[in-house]
Every structure is written in C-alpha cells, then in structure tokens.
XYZ file of C-alpha atoms in Angstrom:
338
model
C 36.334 40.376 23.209
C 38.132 38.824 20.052
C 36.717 35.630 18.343
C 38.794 32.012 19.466
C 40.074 30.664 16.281
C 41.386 27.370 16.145
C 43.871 25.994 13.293
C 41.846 22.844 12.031
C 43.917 20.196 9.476
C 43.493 18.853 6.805
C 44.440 15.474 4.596
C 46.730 15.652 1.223
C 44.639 13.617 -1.095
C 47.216 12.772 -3.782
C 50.538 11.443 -0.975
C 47.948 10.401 2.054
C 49.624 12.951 4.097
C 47.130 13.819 7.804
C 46.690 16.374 9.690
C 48.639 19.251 7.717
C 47.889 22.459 9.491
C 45.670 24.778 7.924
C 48.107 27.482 7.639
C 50.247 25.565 5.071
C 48.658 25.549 1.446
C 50.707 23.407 -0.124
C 51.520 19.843 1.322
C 54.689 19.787 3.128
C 55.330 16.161 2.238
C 54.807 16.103 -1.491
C 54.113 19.753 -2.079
C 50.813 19.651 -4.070
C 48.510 22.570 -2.937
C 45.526 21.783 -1.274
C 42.213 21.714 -4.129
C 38.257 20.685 -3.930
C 38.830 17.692 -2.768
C 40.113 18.462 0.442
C 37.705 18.927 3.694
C 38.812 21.064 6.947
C 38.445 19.139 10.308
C 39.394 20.000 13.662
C 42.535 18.274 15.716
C 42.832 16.939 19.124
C 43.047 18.732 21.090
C 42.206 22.363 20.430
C 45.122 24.656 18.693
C 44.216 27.889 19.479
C 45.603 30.988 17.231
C 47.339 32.980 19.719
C 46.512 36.154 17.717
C 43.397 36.012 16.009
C 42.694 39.219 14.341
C 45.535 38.395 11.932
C 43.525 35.577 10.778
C 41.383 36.162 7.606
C 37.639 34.798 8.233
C 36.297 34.134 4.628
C 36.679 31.150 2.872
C 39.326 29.860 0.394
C 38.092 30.301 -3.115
C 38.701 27.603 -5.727
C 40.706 28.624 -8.543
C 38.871 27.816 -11.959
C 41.568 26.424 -13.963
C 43.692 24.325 -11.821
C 41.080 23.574 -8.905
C 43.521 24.842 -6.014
C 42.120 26.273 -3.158
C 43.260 29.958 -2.420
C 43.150 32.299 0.437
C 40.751 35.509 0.538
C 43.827 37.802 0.834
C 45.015 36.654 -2.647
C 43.672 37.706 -6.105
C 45.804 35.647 -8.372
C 46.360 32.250 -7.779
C 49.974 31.274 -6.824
C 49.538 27.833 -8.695
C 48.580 29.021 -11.813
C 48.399 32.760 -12.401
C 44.703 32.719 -12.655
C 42.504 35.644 -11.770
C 40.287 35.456 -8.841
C 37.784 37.209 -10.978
C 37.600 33.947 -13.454
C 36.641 31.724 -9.916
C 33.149 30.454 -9.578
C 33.045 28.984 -6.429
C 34.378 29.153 -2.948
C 35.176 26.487 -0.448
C 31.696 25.883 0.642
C 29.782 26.681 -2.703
C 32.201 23.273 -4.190
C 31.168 21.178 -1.236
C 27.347 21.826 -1.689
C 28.400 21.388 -5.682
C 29.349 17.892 -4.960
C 27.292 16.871 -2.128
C 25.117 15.064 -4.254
C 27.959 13.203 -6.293
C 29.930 11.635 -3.924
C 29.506 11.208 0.227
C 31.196 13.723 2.276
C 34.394 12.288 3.722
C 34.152 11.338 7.010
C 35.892 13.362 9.858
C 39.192 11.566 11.554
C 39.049 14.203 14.408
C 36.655 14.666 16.795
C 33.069 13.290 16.677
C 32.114 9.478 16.457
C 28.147 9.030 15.331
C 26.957 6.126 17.723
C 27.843 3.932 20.877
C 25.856 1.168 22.505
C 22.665 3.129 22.205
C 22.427 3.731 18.549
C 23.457 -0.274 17.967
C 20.578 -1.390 19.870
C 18.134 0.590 18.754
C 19.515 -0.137 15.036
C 19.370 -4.015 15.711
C 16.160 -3.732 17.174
C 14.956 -1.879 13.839
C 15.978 -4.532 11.576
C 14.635 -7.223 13.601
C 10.985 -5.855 13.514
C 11.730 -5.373 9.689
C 12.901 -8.921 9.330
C 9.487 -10.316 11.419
C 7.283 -7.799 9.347
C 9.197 -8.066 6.311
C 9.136 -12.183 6.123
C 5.400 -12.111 7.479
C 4.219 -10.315 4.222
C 6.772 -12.173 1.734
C 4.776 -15.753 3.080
C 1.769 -14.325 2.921
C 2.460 -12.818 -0.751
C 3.920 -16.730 -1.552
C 1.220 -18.920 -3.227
C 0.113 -21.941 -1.424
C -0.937 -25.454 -2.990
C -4.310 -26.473 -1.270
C -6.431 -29.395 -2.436
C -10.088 -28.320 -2.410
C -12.292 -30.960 -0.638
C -15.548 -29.309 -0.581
C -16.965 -26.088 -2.132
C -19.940 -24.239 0.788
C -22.552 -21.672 0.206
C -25.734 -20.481 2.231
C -27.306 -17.382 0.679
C -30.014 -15.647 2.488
C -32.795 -13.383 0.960
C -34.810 -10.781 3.605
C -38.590 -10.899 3.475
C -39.803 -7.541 4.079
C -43.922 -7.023 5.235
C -45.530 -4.202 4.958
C -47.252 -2.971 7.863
C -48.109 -0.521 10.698
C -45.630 0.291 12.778
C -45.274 2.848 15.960
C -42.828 5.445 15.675
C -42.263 8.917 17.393
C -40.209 11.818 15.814
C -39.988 15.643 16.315
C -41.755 16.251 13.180
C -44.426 14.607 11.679
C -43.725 12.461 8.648
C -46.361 12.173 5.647
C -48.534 9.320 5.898
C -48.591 9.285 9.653
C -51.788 8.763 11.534
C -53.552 8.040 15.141
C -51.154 11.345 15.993
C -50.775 12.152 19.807
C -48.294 14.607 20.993
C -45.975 15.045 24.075
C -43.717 18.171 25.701
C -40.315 16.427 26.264
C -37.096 17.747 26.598
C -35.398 18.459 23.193
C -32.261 19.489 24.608
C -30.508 21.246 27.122
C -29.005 24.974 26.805
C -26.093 26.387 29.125
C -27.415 29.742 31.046
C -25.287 32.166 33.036
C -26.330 31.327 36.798
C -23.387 33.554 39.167
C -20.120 34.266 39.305
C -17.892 32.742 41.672
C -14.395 34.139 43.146
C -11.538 30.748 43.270
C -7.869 31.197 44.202
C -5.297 28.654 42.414
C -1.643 27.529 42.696
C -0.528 28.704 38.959
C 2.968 27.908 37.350
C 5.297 30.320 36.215
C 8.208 29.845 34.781
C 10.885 32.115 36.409
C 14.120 32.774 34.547
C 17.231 30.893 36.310
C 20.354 31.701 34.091
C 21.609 30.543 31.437
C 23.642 27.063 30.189
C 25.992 27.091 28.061
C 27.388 25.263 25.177
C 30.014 25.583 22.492
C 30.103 25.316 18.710
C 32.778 25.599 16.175
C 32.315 27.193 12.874
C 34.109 26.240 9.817
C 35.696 29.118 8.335
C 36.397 27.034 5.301
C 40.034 28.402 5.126
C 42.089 26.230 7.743
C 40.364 27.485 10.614
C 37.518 27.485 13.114
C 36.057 29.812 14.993
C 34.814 28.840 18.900
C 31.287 30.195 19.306
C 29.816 30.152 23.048
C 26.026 29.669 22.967
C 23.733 30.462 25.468
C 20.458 29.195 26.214
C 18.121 30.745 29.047
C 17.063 28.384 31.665
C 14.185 28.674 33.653
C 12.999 26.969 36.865
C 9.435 26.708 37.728
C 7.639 28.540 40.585
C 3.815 28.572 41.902
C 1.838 31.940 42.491
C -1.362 32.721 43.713
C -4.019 33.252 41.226
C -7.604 34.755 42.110
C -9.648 35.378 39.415
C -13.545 35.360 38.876
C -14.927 32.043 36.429
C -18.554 32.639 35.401
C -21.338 29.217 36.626
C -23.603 27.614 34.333
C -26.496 25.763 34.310
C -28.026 23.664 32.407
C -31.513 24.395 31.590
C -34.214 22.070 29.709
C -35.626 23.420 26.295
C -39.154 21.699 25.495
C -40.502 20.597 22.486
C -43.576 18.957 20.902
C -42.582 15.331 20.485
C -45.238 13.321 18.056
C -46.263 9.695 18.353
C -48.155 8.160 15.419
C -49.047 5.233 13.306
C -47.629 4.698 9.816
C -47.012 2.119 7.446
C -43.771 1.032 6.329
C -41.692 -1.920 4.878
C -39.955 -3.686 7.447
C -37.987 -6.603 7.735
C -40.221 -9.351 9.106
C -37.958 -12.669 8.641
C -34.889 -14.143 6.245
C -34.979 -17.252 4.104
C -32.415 -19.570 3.654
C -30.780 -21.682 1.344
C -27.605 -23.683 1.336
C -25.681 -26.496 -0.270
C -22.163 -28.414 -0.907
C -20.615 -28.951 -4.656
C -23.977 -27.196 -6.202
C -24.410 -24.064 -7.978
C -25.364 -21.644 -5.278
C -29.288 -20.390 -5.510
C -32.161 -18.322 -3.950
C -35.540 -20.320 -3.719
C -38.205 -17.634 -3.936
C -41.713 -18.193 -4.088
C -44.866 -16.212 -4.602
C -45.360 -13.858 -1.498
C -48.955 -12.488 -0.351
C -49.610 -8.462 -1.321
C -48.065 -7.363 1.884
C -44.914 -9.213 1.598
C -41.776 -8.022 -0.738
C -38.018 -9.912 -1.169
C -35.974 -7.709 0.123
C -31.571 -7.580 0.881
C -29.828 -10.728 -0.841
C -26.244 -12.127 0.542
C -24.267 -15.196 0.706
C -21.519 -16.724 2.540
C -18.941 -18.618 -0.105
C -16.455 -20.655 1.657
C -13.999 -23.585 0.742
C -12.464 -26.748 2.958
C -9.529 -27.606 2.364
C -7.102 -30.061 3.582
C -9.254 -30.171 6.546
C -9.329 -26.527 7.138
C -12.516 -23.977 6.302
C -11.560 -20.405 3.933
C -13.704 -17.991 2.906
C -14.055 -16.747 -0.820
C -16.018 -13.795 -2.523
C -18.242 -15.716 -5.158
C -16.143 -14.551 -8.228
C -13.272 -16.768 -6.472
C -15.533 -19.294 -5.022
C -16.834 -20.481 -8.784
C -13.618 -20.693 -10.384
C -12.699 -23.724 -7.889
C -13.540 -27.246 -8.295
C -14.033 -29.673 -5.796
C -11.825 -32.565 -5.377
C -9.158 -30.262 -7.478
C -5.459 -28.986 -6.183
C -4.804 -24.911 -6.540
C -2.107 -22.091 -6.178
C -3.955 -19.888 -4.059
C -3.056 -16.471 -2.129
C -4.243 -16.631 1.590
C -4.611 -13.355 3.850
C -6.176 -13.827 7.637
C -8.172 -17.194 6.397
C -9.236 -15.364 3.224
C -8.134 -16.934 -0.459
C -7.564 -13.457 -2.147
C -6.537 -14.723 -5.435
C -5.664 -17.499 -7.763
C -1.880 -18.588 -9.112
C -2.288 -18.579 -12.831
C-alpha cells in the first residue's frame, strides 16, 4: 500500500505571500524562490497527492551561495548555477543550524498549544510564585527594631560520678557484682510446612489495537500520513494455585549480663541568668565525685514588645535601649544591616 502524501504550504518571507503550495519553488506573487528561512506547514484541510510515487521523499537541499532551497531531483541550482556538490546542508540540517539563533516560527495551520486548561494551570503557577516569591523578598528586607532589653540564661551540667546499674550482652571493663540471664536475643525465621493457596491473578489479555495518525515532514513541500498503532489490552482474572513455603519465628537465646559499674552521669544543671549584663557561668568548687559538665545558653532580645532569639555572636553586638536594621527568619534575627 503506497505512502499518503499531503502537499503542505508554505509563507514567502520577502512579499508576505501564505500558503503557496509546496510544489511551486518560486513565489507566484513576487517570484523569489523559496530559501532557509522558510518553514513547511500543513493546510486545512488535508491536500492529498493523488499520485504519490511521483513525489520525491528527501528533503530540499540549501544551495551554498544564494541560500535557495532546491529539490533532491536537481543537481545544479536553477537560481544560481551552483553545484549541489558545493551544498552543506539540507532543509532540516539549516533548521537545527539555527534553532538556537532565533525561535522557530510558529505554525498558522493546524495545531494551537493551550485552551482553558493550560491558562489555569499557568495562572495558578504564577500565583504560588507571586505568594512564595514576595514571602522571601520581605523576609530578605531589613527591618528597623528598637531593642528594649537584651536576655540570657546559660546553664552548665553537673555530672557525679557514681555506680550505676546497667545490663548489656557483653560485659564492659570495669563492671562488677556480675549476674547473668538467658533472654531472647532475637528471633530467626525457620521453614515450618508448605501450604497449597489458589488466587484470582491479573492478566493482561491483548484486545486490539488503537490507532492514531502522524504526519512527517518531508522537508520538501510535503508530508507524509503515518498510521500508528498501539496494542491495547484489557484485563482478565485466572486461577492461580501455587505452593508458598510457612515460617516461623523461633527465639535464639543468649547470655544477657547485669552488673555494677561506675560512670559519669548527669546528676543536676545550674543556672544562671540576667537582663543588660554580660552573660556568665557561676561555678564553684565541686566535691571529688562531682565534674562541670555540657555548657549552653539561650540569647534572646525584646523588642518593641515582642521576644527574638539570637546566637551569642549576634546577641553581643546589640545594645539595649538602641534602634537596628536587622534580618528576621521564623522569630530568629539572622543578621545585622551594616
């Protein structure tokens, strides 16, 4: 069965002519033979070549000296003389030349990108961009505050050393008043029986095929109708009996130890805090069995009647009673205006 070809058009670029027939190769209006800058499209409706194995299926190929576009039955160019030997490119090696120059023109025939769909979905888009967008540009702003008090509280851990009871699966150094225990470590899967279950399965069943057309741009004037098809398959239930092995889970035992031993633990945390003060721990001689242990503090600001927190190297470069650029992000200031 021969190939459909349909005669696609094409615009003169230099007298605005449309929709010249691709069988002409020069303009009919002005005359000027079609060159790169011209793109194939398709009319509406459908012209259909009534004998298409007279049509030639390769593309035009652009003549090197005076850029005019030139049928594959031709070896010398009818514009200029040129050899088709001297050409470099064909119709679709210029367009991929240029695609990165200039946008490809857009088609008058057939296809219109869009419809209700792709406007709401594009309005929705730039209205989350617009929230997100002017979200992050005030938060990025700088914002005047007048600092009315500067807080701290730092806290140091007091650590005493002392016995403590613990319980392992091995036995630490230093442990002592040892007892042991069997207890379950862990549990193991172990092949019990086999058991015999019938299920519904799905299968998909081949149910024809749909089909779709195409057209392909022979890059001379004309198109060539291609008829996909795509298999299409409906889905249908069998019965399935197969054999799935049982497990069990079984215990596996293991000596568990429970001892004394002496460690460093964290018996209690000390306080201190203050307003418009440098910010302090207040240590004080502990007995043998006691050590200072973590330190951390809580910085944070008021200001115009509202409570931020700081990191310290922020906290210290504010003043109370003083007005600053600050940056803000989710209560925090982040940084200082200069």
């Amino acid at each position: 069965m021969a190939d459909k070809i349909i005669e696609g058009v094409w615009d003169c670029v230099y007298c605005g002519s449309k929709k010249i027939p691709g069988r002409f190769r020069d303009c009919p209006n002005c005359g000027h033979p079609r060159d790169e800058n011209i793109t194939f499209y398709m009319a509406d409706p459908n012209n259909y070549v009534e004998d298409p194995d007279k049509i030639n299926k390769n593309p035009d190929w652009l003549c090197s000296f005076c850029n005019s576009l030139n049928s594959d039955s031709v070896e010398i160019c009818p514009s200029c003389g040129a050899s088709r030997q001297e050409s470099e490119y064909n119709y679709f090696q210029n367009k991929e030349k240029d695609k990165e120059k200039e946008p490809a023109p857009e088609p008058t025939g057939r296809t219109r990108s869009g419809g209700k769909g792709f406007w709401i979905i594009a309005l929705v888009m730039l209205g989350f961009f617009l929230l997100f967008g002017i979200s992050a540009y005030l938060d990025s702003r700088p914002v005047e505050l007048h600092v009315d008090e500067l807080r701290w509280q730092q806290a140091v851990d007091v650590e005493v050393y002392k016995t403590v009871s613990e319980s392992d699966w091995a036995l630490p150094s230093g442990a002592h008043d040892v007892t042991e225990s069997t207890e379950v470590y862990t549990y193991e899967p172990v092949l019990s029986h086999y058991e015999t279950i019938t299920e519904q399965v799905p299968v998909q069943v081949p149910d024809g095929y749909d089909t779709y057309t195409t057209y392909e741009d022979l890059g001379n004037g004309y198109f060539k109708e291609v008829v996909n098809q795509v298999p299409r398959y409906r889905t249908e239930y069998q019965t399935v009996t197969r054999t799935v092995p049982i497990y069990v889970q079984v215990p596996v035992y293991k000596t568990r130890y429970y001892y004394q031993i002496e460690r460093w633990v964290t018996e209690r945390t000390e306080t201190t805090s203050g307003v418009n003060t440098e910010p302090y721990f207040e240590t004080r001689a502990l007995p043998e069995n006691e050590r200072y242990g973590s330190k951390y503090g809580l910085y944070t600001v008021i200001a115009d009647g509202r409570e931020y927190k700081v990191e310290y190297e922020l906290w210290k470069q504010l003043k109370a009673d003083s007005t600053f650029k600050v940056h803000l992000d989710s209560g925090w200031i982040v940084g200082l205006e200069e």
